[in-house]
Amino acid sequence: MEKRSNGDRVFTVINYTFFAIFTLLCVFPFYYLFIQTISSNDLSARGLVTWYPKDIHITNYTKVLEIKGLGHAALVSIGRTAIGTVLTVLGSAFLGFLFTKRKMWGRRFWYRFVVITLYFNAGIIPWYIIMMNLQMTNNYLAYILPSIISPFYVILIKTFIESLPEALQESAELDGAGIMTLFTRIVFPLITPIAATTAIFSAVAQWNSFIDTVFLMTDTKFHTLQYVLLKYLNESNSLAAIIRSQGTANVDLTNLQTPNSIRTTVSMIVVIPILLVYPFFQRYFVKGILIGSVKG
């Protein structure tokens, strides 16, 4: 084994210490939010819960999950995240694949036309007018169709595909494979890392989005979980009073709902799903970004 110098050991210790502290700083906000939701609501409201939970209970979750409309909003968010992510990955991957084909008509023009939209856009008002004219108000498709093609994902996938050996596609074409066969049977199975990376980006964006709901959805049946969270955060005082009024006889202060308990619990409910999904794609995330960012 190679002998390490004292300088190498010191560097390793400092390196590990720095990243350990950085990791703790990233994790602590989620941990702090979680312990607030399972601790005594009275102690939490007075700022007495900091490092570890006190008087543990799960009443906050059971009460918040009983709030009217929360379950339906969760289904809307799950649906738009699942459908939107699949279609975004497929649409962006296919367009990125087409941009690698030299025989595509106007390839350079269309690629630059897509890329330029990363830097320039018309703004909120023209976007709203277009969506309204396309009858996308109070329409579930407004969550799906506009995000099918993402210029950023197209660039990532195109760069990744260009790093693959061209002989694979050429041999398939000699055997009579068409564009769709090349994409579905040759290219797409090989771009799993970058496809998973774009899936993470898309899923997080879809799950956290609420601006489109604010502008386009007046019907409550199309409200997403994030939008409902926004309303509940703004109305946490009145919401806590409503929950307390639903039978507060002989209830101790530990389980009595407060504005702080409502805010932290609803926030945690929204954060948990994406935290559970991310670890399954993490191993693809790093590989996809590294290979997709550097050709060769």
mmCIF file of C-alpha atoms in Angstrom:
data_model
loop_
_atom_site.group_PDB
_atom_site.id
_atom_site.type_symbol
_atom_site.label_atom_id
_atom_site.label_comp_id
_atom_site.label_asym_id
_atom_site.label_seq_id
_atom_site.Cartn_x
_atom_site.Cartn_y
_atom_site.Cartn_z
ATOM 1 C CA MET A 1 0.000 0.000 0.000
ATOM 2 C CA GLU A 2 1.158 3.522 -0.770
ATOM 3 C CA LYS A 3 2.496 5.306 2.273
ATOM 4 C CA ARG A 4 0.663 8.532 3.042
ATOM 5 C CA SER A 5 2.415 11.634 4.306
ATOM 6 C CA ASN A 6 1.327 13.687 7.292
ATOM 7 C CA GLY A 7 0.108 16.376 4.917
ATOM 8 C CA ASP A 8 -2.185 13.867 3.178
ATOM 9 C CA ARG A 9 -3.603 12.759 6.531
ATOM 10 C CA VAL A 10 -4.251 16.338 7.624
ATOM 11 C CA PHE A 11 -5.934 17.116 4.289
ATOM 12 C CA THR A 12 -8.140 14.003 4.594
ATOM 13 C CA VAL A 13 -9.206 14.926 8.137
ATOM 14 C CA ILE A 14 -9.999 18.520 7.150
ATOM 15 C CA ASN A 15 -11.828 17.337 4.024
ATOM 16 C CA TYR A 16 -13.993 14.845 5.883
ATOM 17 C CA THR A 17 -14.664 17.318 8.692
ATOM 18 C CA PHE A 18 -15.736 20.046 6.272
ATOM 19 C CA PHE A 19 -18.126 17.820 4.346
ATOM 20 C CA ALA A 20 -19.505 16.299 7.554
ATOM 21 C CA ILE A 21 -20.336 19.784 8.853
ATOM 22 C CA PHE A 22 -21.758 20.768 5.466
ATOM 23 C CA THR A 23 -23.959 17.636 5.469
ATOM 24 C CA LEU A 24 -25.232 18.395 8.972
ATOM 25 C CA LEU A 25 -26.077 21.956 7.935
ATOM 26 C CA CYS A 26 -28.096 20.582 5.000
ATOM 27 C CA VAL A 27 -29.894 17.924 7.038
ATOM 28 C CA PHE A 28 -30.604 19.927 10.199
ATOM 29 C CA PRO A 29 -33.436 22.113 8.770
ATOM 30 C CA PHE A 30 -35.406 18.972 7.855
ATOM 31 C CA TYR A 31 -34.609 17.379 11.215
ATOM 32 C CA TYR A 32 -35.638 20.545 13.059
ATOM 33 C CA LEU A 33 -38.884 20.716 11.102
ATOM 34 C CA PHE A 34 -39.627 17.066 11.868
ATOM 35 C CA ILE A 35 -39.018 17.257 15.639
ATOM 36 C CA GLN A 36 -41.344 20.262 15.795
ATOM 37 C CA THR A 37 -44.165 18.165 14.352
ATOM 38 C CA ILE A 38 -43.835 15.291 16.836
ATOM 39 C CA SER A 39 -43.125 17.347 19.964
ATOM 40 C CA SER A 40 -45.484 18.989 22.402
ATOM 41 C CA ASN A 41 -47.268 21.762 20.541
ATOM 42 C CA ASP A 42 -47.137 23.978 23.603
ATOM 43 C CA LEU A 43 -43.365 23.586 24.039
ATOM 44 C CA SER A 44 -42.803 23.966 20.308
ATOM 45 C CA ALA A 45 -44.820 27.194 20.164
ATOM 46 C CA ARG A 46 -42.730 28.617 23.022
ATOM 47 C CA GLY A 47 -39.471 27.754 21.242
ATOM 48 C CA LEU A 48 -38.413 25.112 23.774
ATOM 49 C CA VAL A 49 -37.841 22.351 21.191
ATOM 50 C CA THR A 50 -34.453 22.762 19.535
ATOM 51 C CA TRP A 51 -32.208 19.696 19.436
ATOM 52 C CA TYR A 52 -34.447 16.731 20.250
ATOM 53 C CA PRO A 53 -38.213 16.041 20.442
ATOM 54 C CA LYS A 54 -40.094 16.463 23.716
ATOM 55 C CA ASP A 55 -43.350 14.742 24.715
ATOM 56 C CA ILE A 56 -43.519 12.805 21.443
ATOM 57 C CA HIS A 57 -46.901 12.338 19.737
ATOM 58 C CA ILE A 58 -48.266 12.048 16.165
ATOM 59 C CA THR A 59 -51.527 13.904 16.689
ATOM 60 C CA ASN A 60 -50.422 16.730 14.407
ATOM 61 C CA TYR A 61 -50.264 14.396 11.416
ATOM 62 C CA THR A 62 -53.618 12.766 12.100
ATOM 63 C CA LYS A 63 -55.297 16.131 12.557
ATOM 64 C CA VAL A 64 -53.739 17.784 9.507
ATOM 65 C CA LEU A 65 -54.555 14.800 7.282
ATOM 66 C CA GLU A 66 -58.207 15.293 8.250
ATOM 67 C CA ILE A 67 -58.230 18.807 6.794
ATOM 68 C CA LYS A 68 -60.760 19.026 3.977
ATOM 69 C CA GLY A 69 -59.257 19.020 0.493
ATOM 70 C CA LEU A 70 -55.748 17.985 1.496
ATOM 71 C CA GLY A 71 -56.084 14.393 0.249
ATOM 72 C CA HIS A 72 -57.484 15.442 -3.122
ATOM 73 C CA ALA A 73 -54.746 18.055 -3.531
ATOM 74 C CA ALA A 74 -52.173 15.355 -2.832
ATOM 75 C CA LEU A 75 -53.642 13.180 -5.604
ATOM 76 C CA VAL A 76 -53.517 16.120 -8.027
ATOM 77 C CA SER A 77 -49.847 16.725 -7.204
ATOM 78 C CA ILE A 78 -48.950 13.044 -7.432
ATOM 79 C CA GLY A 79 -50.717 12.755 -10.779
ATOM 80 C CA ARG A 80 -49.066 15.788 -12.336
ATOM 81 C CA THR A 81 -45.681 14.725 -10.990
ATOM 82 C CA ALA A 82 -45.915 11.162 -12.299
ATOM 83 C CA ILE A 83 -47.439 11.942 -15.710
ATOM 84 C CA GLY A 84 -45.465 15.141 -16.213
ATOM 85 C CA THR A 85 -42.143 13.528 -15.340
ATOM 86 C CA VAL A 86 -42.631 10.562 -17.689
ATOM 87 C CA LEU A 87 -43.707 12.735 -20.622
ATOM 88 C CA THR A 88 -40.971 15.312 -19.995
ATOM 89 C CA VAL A 89 -38.245 12.655 -19.953
ATOM 90 C CA LEU A 90 -39.575 10.960 -23.093
ATOM 91 C CA GLY A 91 -40.218 14.199 -24.996
ATOM 92 C CA SER A 92 -36.903 15.838 -24.110
ATOM 93 C CA ALA A 93 -34.984 12.606 -24.723
ATOM 94 C CA PHE A 94 -36.519 12.096 -28.150
ATOM 95 C CA LEU A 95 -35.864 15.688 -29.232
ATOM 96 C CA GLY A 96 -32.310 15.510 -27.884
ATOM 97 C CA PHE A 97 -31.832 12.313 -29.863
ATOM 98 C CA LEU A 98 -33.131 13.933 -33.067
ATOM 99 C CA PHE A 99 -30.708 16.827 -32.646
ATOM 100 C CA THR A 100 -27.821 14.349 -32.820
ATOM 101 C CA LYS A 101 -28.922 13.127 -36.265
ATOM 102 C CA ARG A 102 -27.097 15.030 -38.996
ATOM 103 C CA LYS A 103 -29.778 14.228 -41.553
ATOM 104 C CA MET A 104 -32.467 16.051 -39.559
ATOM 105 C CA TRP A 105 -33.849 18.940 -41.638
ATOM 106 C CA GLY A 106 -32.782 22.320 -40.223
ATOM 107 C CA ARG A 107 -31.065 20.647 -37.255
ATOM 108 C CA ARG A 108 -28.821 23.592 -36.379
ATOM 109 C CA PHE A 109 -31.642 26.133 -36.673
ATOM 110 C CA TRP A 110 -34.119 24.170 -34.559
ATOM 111 C CA TYR A 111 -31.521 23.359 -31.913
ATOM 112 C CA ARG A 112 -30.572 27.024 -31.569
ATOM 113 C CA PHE A 113 -34.252 27.948 -31.604
ATOM 114 C CA VAL A 114 -34.823 25.662 -28.590
ATOM 115 C CA VAL A 115 -31.685 26.777 -26.744
ATOM 116 C CA ILE A 116 -32.452 30.480 -27.086
ATOM 117 C CA THR A 117 -35.621 30.022 -25.039
ATOM 118 C CA LEU A 118 -33.356 29.369 -22.046
ATOM 119 C CA TYR A 119 -32.335 33.017 -22.108
ATOM 120 C CA PHE A 120 -35.401 34.862 -23.380
ATOM 121 C CA ASN A 121 -39.091 34.559 -22.612
ATOM 122 C CA ALA A 122 -42.122 36.770 -23.102
ATOM 123 C CA GLY A 123 -43.033 37.053 -19.426
ATOM 124 C CA ILE A 124 -46.001 36.206 -17.224
ATOM 125 C CA ILE A 125 -48.696 38.267 -18.959
ATOM 126 C CA PRO A 126 -48.110 36.966 -22.527
ATOM 127 C CA TRP A 127 -47.789 33.447 -21.092
ATOM 128 C CA TYR A 128 -51.142 33.817 -19.324
ATOM 129 C CA ILE A 129 -52.822 35.194 -22.471
ATOM 130 C CA ILE A 130 -51.517 32.265 -24.530
ATOM 131 C CA MET A 131 -52.642 29.719 -21.944
ATOM 132 C CA MET A 132 -56.065 31.365 -21.742
ATOM 133 C CA ASN A 133 -56.461 31.380 -25.537
ATOM 134 C CA LEU A 134 -55.482 27.701 -25.614
ATOM 135 C CA GLN A 135 -58.251 27.044 -23.047
ATOM 136 C CA MET A 136 -55.761 25.849 -20.450
ATOM 137 C CA THR A 137 -57.476 27.586 -17.544
ATOM 138 C CA ASN A 138 -59.078 25.062 -15.174
ATOM 139 C CA ASN A 139 -57.630 22.343 -17.371
ATOM 140 C CA TYR A 140 -55.435 19.579 -15.948
ATOM 141 C CA LEU A 141 -53.425 19.498 -19.190
ATOM 142 C CA ALA A 142 -51.976 22.885 -18.229
ATOM 143 C CA TYR A 143 -49.818 21.013 -15.725
ATOM 144 C CA ILE A 144 -48.552 18.545 -18.326
ATOM 145 C CA LEU A 145 -48.287 19.927 -21.869
ATOM 146 C CA PRO A 146 -46.128 23.056 -21.353
ATOM 147 C CA SER A 147 -43.364 21.056 -19.638
ATOM 148 C CA ILE A 148 -43.032 18.154 -22.085
ATOM 149 C CA ILE A 149 -40.065 19.816 -23.799
ATOM 150 C CA SER A 150 -37.441 21.436 -21.570
ATOM 151 C CA PRO A 151 -34.460 23.080 -23.322
ATOM 152 C CA PHE A 152 -32.153 22.340 -20.394
ATOM 153 C CA TYR A 153 -33.004 18.627 -20.424
ATOM 154 C CA VAL A 154 -32.666 18.524 -24.219
ATOM 155 C CA ILE A 155 -29.127 19.905 -23.975
ATOM 156 C CA LEU A 156 -28.152 17.426 -21.256
ATOM 157 C CA ILE A 157 -29.509 14.429 -23.142
ATOM 158 C CA LYS A 158 -28.111 15.533 -26.512
ATOM 159 C CA THR A 159 -24.632 15.888 -25.008
ATOM 160 C CA PHE A 160 -24.932 12.476 -23.364
ATOM 161 C CA ILE A 161 -26.023 10.766 -26.577
ATOM 162 C CA GLU A 162 -23.123 12.334 -28.466
ATOM 163 C CA SER A 163 -20.746 10.624 -26.040
ATOM 164 C CA LEU A 164 -22.056 7.193 -27.102
ATOM 165 C CA PRO A 165 -20.294 5.256 -29.900
ATOM 166 C CA GLU A 166 -21.911 6.093 -33.244
ATOM 167 C CA ALA A 167 -21.207 2.541 -34.444
ATOM 168 C CA LEU A 168 -24.098 1.266 -32.319
ATOM 169 C CA GLN A 169 -26.648 3.289 -34.253
ATOM 170 C CA GLU A 170 -24.934 2.779 -37.602
ATOM 171 C CA SER A 171 -25.004 -1.015 -37.250
ATOM 172 C CA ALA A 172 -28.689 -0.912 -36.320
ATOM 173 C CA GLU A 173 -29.451 1.305 -39.318
ATOM 174 C CA LEU A 174 -27.675 -1.177 -41.604
ATOM 175 C CA ASP A 175 -30.053 -3.824 -40.272
ATOM 176 C CA GLY A 176 -33.012 -1.668 -41.260
ATOM 177 C CA ALA A 177 -33.815 0.059 -37.967
ATOM 178 C CA GLY A 178 -35.830 3.259 -38.248
ATOM 179 C CA ILE A 179 -35.745 6.353 -36.055
ATOM 180 C CA MET A 180 -38.203 5.034 -33.471
ATOM 181 C CA THR A 181 -36.445 1.665 -33.292
ATOM 182 C CA LEU A 182 -33.091 3.378 -32.830
ATOM 183 C CA PHE A 183 -34.487 5.534 -30.063
ATOM 184 C CA THR A 184 -36.488 2.924 -28.148
ATOM 185 C CA ARG A 185 -34.229 -0.125 -28.504
ATOM 186 C CA ILE A 186 -30.717 1.263 -28.928
ATOM 187 C CA VAL A 187 -30.392 4.781 -27.521
ATOM 188 C CA PHE A 188 -32.881 5.052 -24.661
ATOM 189 C CA PRO A 189 -31.643 1.959 -22.753
ATOM 190 C CA LEU A 190 -28.128 3.461 -22.879
ATOM 191 C CA ILE A 191 -29.103 6.876 -21.544
ATOM 192 C CA THR A 192 -30.612 5.632 -18.278
ATOM 193 C CA PRO A 193 -28.267 7.756 -16.097
ATOM 194 C CA ILE A 194 -29.123 11.065 -17.759
ATOM 195 C CA ALA A 195 -32.794 10.082 -18.095
ATOM 196 C CA ALA A 196 -32.917 9.434 -14.343
ATOM 197 C CA THR A 197 -31.214 12.774 -13.739
ATOM 198 C CA THR A 198 -33.777 14.657 -15.795
ATOM 199 C CA ALA A 199 -36.517 12.666 -14.064
ATOM 200 C CA ILE A 200 -35.288 13.965 -10.686
ATOM 201 C CA PHE A 201 -35.213 17.553 -11.921
ATOM 202 C CA SER A 202 -38.626 17.262 -13.515
ATOM 203 C CA ALA A 203 -40.251 15.504 -10.550
ATOM 204 C CA VAL A 204 -38.982 18.095 -8.078
ATOM 205 C CA ALA A 205 -40.104 20.947 -10.343
ATOM 206 C CA GLN A 206 -43.558 19.431 -10.851
ATOM 207 C CA TRP A 207 -44.026 18.597 -7.173
ATOM 208 C CA ASN A 208 -42.998 22.067 -5.967
ATOM 209 C CA SER A 209 -44.817 24.067 -8.622
ATOM 210 C CA PHE A 210 -47.720 26.257 -7.559
ATOM 211 C CA ILE A 211 -47.451 29.396 -9.727
ATOM 212 C CA ASP A 212 -49.390 27.787 -12.582
ATOM 213 C CA THR A 213 -52.123 26.894 -10.093
ATOM 214 C CA VAL A 214 -52.285 30.487 -8.850
ATOM 215 C CA PHE A 215 -52.746 31.916 -12.350
ATOM 216 C CA LEU A 216 -54.712 29.217 -14.142
ATOM 217 C CA MET A 217 -56.787 27.240 -11.657
ATOM 218 C CA THR A 218 -59.797 28.815 -9.979
ATOM 219 C CA ASP A 219 -61.594 25.482 -9.572
ATOM 220 C CA THR A 220 -60.562 23.874 -6.267
ATOM 221 C CA LYS A 221 -60.526 20.391 -7.782
ATOM 222 C CA PHE A 222 -57.359 21.348 -9.687
ATOM 223 C CA HIS A 223 -55.523 22.798 -6.690
ATOM 224 C CA THR A 224 -52.178 21.144 -5.973
ATOM 225 C CA LEU A 225 -50.716 20.231 -2.605
ATOM 226 C CA GLN A 226 -48.171 23.032 -2.779
ATOM 227 C CA TYR A 227 -50.888 25.591 -3.451
ATOM 228 C CA VAL A 228 -52.957 24.256 -0.583
ATOM 229 C CA LEU A 229 -49.830 24.438 1.583
ATOM 230 C CA LEU A 230 -49.411 28.097 0.627
ATOM 231 C CA LYS A 231 -52.983 28.851 1.629
ATOM 232 C CA TYR A 232 -52.637 26.962 4.898
ATOM 233 C CA LEU A 233 -49.400 28.741 5.762
ATOM 234 C CA ASN A 234 -51.140 32.072 5.216
ATOM 235 C CA GLU A 235 -54.176 30.960 7.186
ATOM 236 C CA SER A 236 -52.452 28.907 9.877
ATOM 237 C CA ASN A 237 -53.891 30.998 12.723
ATOM 238 C CA SER A 238 -57.509 30.554 11.660
ATOM 239 C CA LEU A 239 -56.920 26.928 10.666
ATOM 240 C CA ALA A 240 -55.511 26.103 14.080
ATOM 241 C CA ALA A 241 -58.565 27.706 15.687
ATOM 242 C CA ILE A 242 -60.891 25.616 13.508
ATOM 243 C CA ILE A 243 -59.128 22.366 14.418
ATOM 244 C CA ARG A 244 -59.136 23.259 18.123
ATOM 245 C CA SER A 245 -62.848 24.005 17.937
ATOM 246 C CA GLN A 246 -63.564 20.461 16.701
ATOM 247 C CA GLY A 247 -63.836 19.093 20.206
ATOM 248 C CA THR A 248 -61.235 20.460 22.621
ATOM 249 C CA ALA A 249 -62.746 19.266 25.868
ATOM 250 C CA ASN A 250 -60.238 17.705 28.248
ATOM 251 C CA VAL A 251 -57.418 18.085 25.698
ATOM 252 C CA ASP A 252 -54.000 18.953 27.156
ATOM 253 C CA LEU A 253 -51.709 21.562 25.642
ATOM 254 C CA THR A 254 -49.401 18.879 24.239
ATOM 255 C CA ASN A 255 -51.856 17.942 21.478
ATOM 256 C CA LEU A 256 -53.662 21.270 21.102
ATOM 257 C CA GLN A 257 -53.127 22.580 17.581
ATOM 258 C CA THR A 258 -51.220 25.856 17.190
ATOM 259 C CA PRO A 259 -50.296 27.935 14.118
ATOM 260 C CA ASN A 260 -46.726 26.669 14.450
ATOM 261 C CA SER A 261 -47.823 23.020 14.530
ATOM 262 C CA ILE A 262 -49.990 23.539 11.437
ATOM 263 C CA ARG A 263 -47.183 25.218 9.488
ATOM 264 C CA THR A 264 -44.519 22.661 10.359
ATOM 265 C CA THR A 265 -46.738 19.605 9.876
ATOM 266 C CA VAL A 266 -48.123 20.662 6.496
ATOM 267 C CA SER A 267 -44.602 21.577 5.354
ATOM 268 C CA MET A 268 -43.311 18.171 6.428
ATOM 269 C CA ILE A 269 -46.116 16.338 4.643
ATOM 270 C CA VAL A 270 -45.196 18.131 1.424
ATOM 271 C CA VAL A 271 -41.447 17.515 1.804
ATOM 272 C CA ILE A 272 -41.507 13.812 2.799
ATOM 273 C CA PRO A 273 -42.530 12.319 -0.607
ATOM 274 C CA ILE A 274 -39.729 13.978 -2.558
ATOM 275 C CA LEU A 275 -37.210 13.058 0.156
ATOM 276 C CA LEU A 276 -38.232 9.407 -0.168
ATOM 277 C CA VAL A 277 -37.958 9.401 -3.972
ATOM 278 C CA TYR A 278 -34.579 11.090 -4.308
ATOM 279 C CA PRO A 279 -32.371 8.317 -2.785
ATOM 280 C CA PHE A 280 -33.555 5.825 -5.429
ATOM 281 C CA PHE A 281 -32.236 8.067 -8.231
ATOM 282 C CA GLN A 282 -29.133 9.393 -6.508
ATOM 283 C CA ARG A 283 -26.739 6.844 -8.015
ATOM 284 C CA TYR A 284 -27.900 7.862 -11.499
ATOM 285 C CA PHE A 285 -27.818 11.559 -10.655
ATOM 286 C CA VAL A 286 -24.040 11.959 -10.242
ATOM 287 C CA LYS A 287 -23.176 9.688 -13.168
ATOM 288 C CA GLY A 288 -25.648 11.393 -15.476
ATOM 289 C CA ILE A 289 -24.443 14.898 -14.685
ATOM 290 C CA LEU A 290 -20.750 14.006 -15.048
ATOM 291 C CA ILE A 291 -21.121 12.140 -18.330
ATOM 292 C CA GLY A 292 -23.704 14.508 -19.754
ATOM 293 C CA SER A 293 -21.606 17.606 -19.042
ATOM 294 C CA VAL A 294 -18.366 16.493 -20.715
ATOM 295 C CA LYS A 295 -18.247 14.838 -24.125
ATOM 296 C CA GLY A 296 -15.916 11.852 -24.450
#
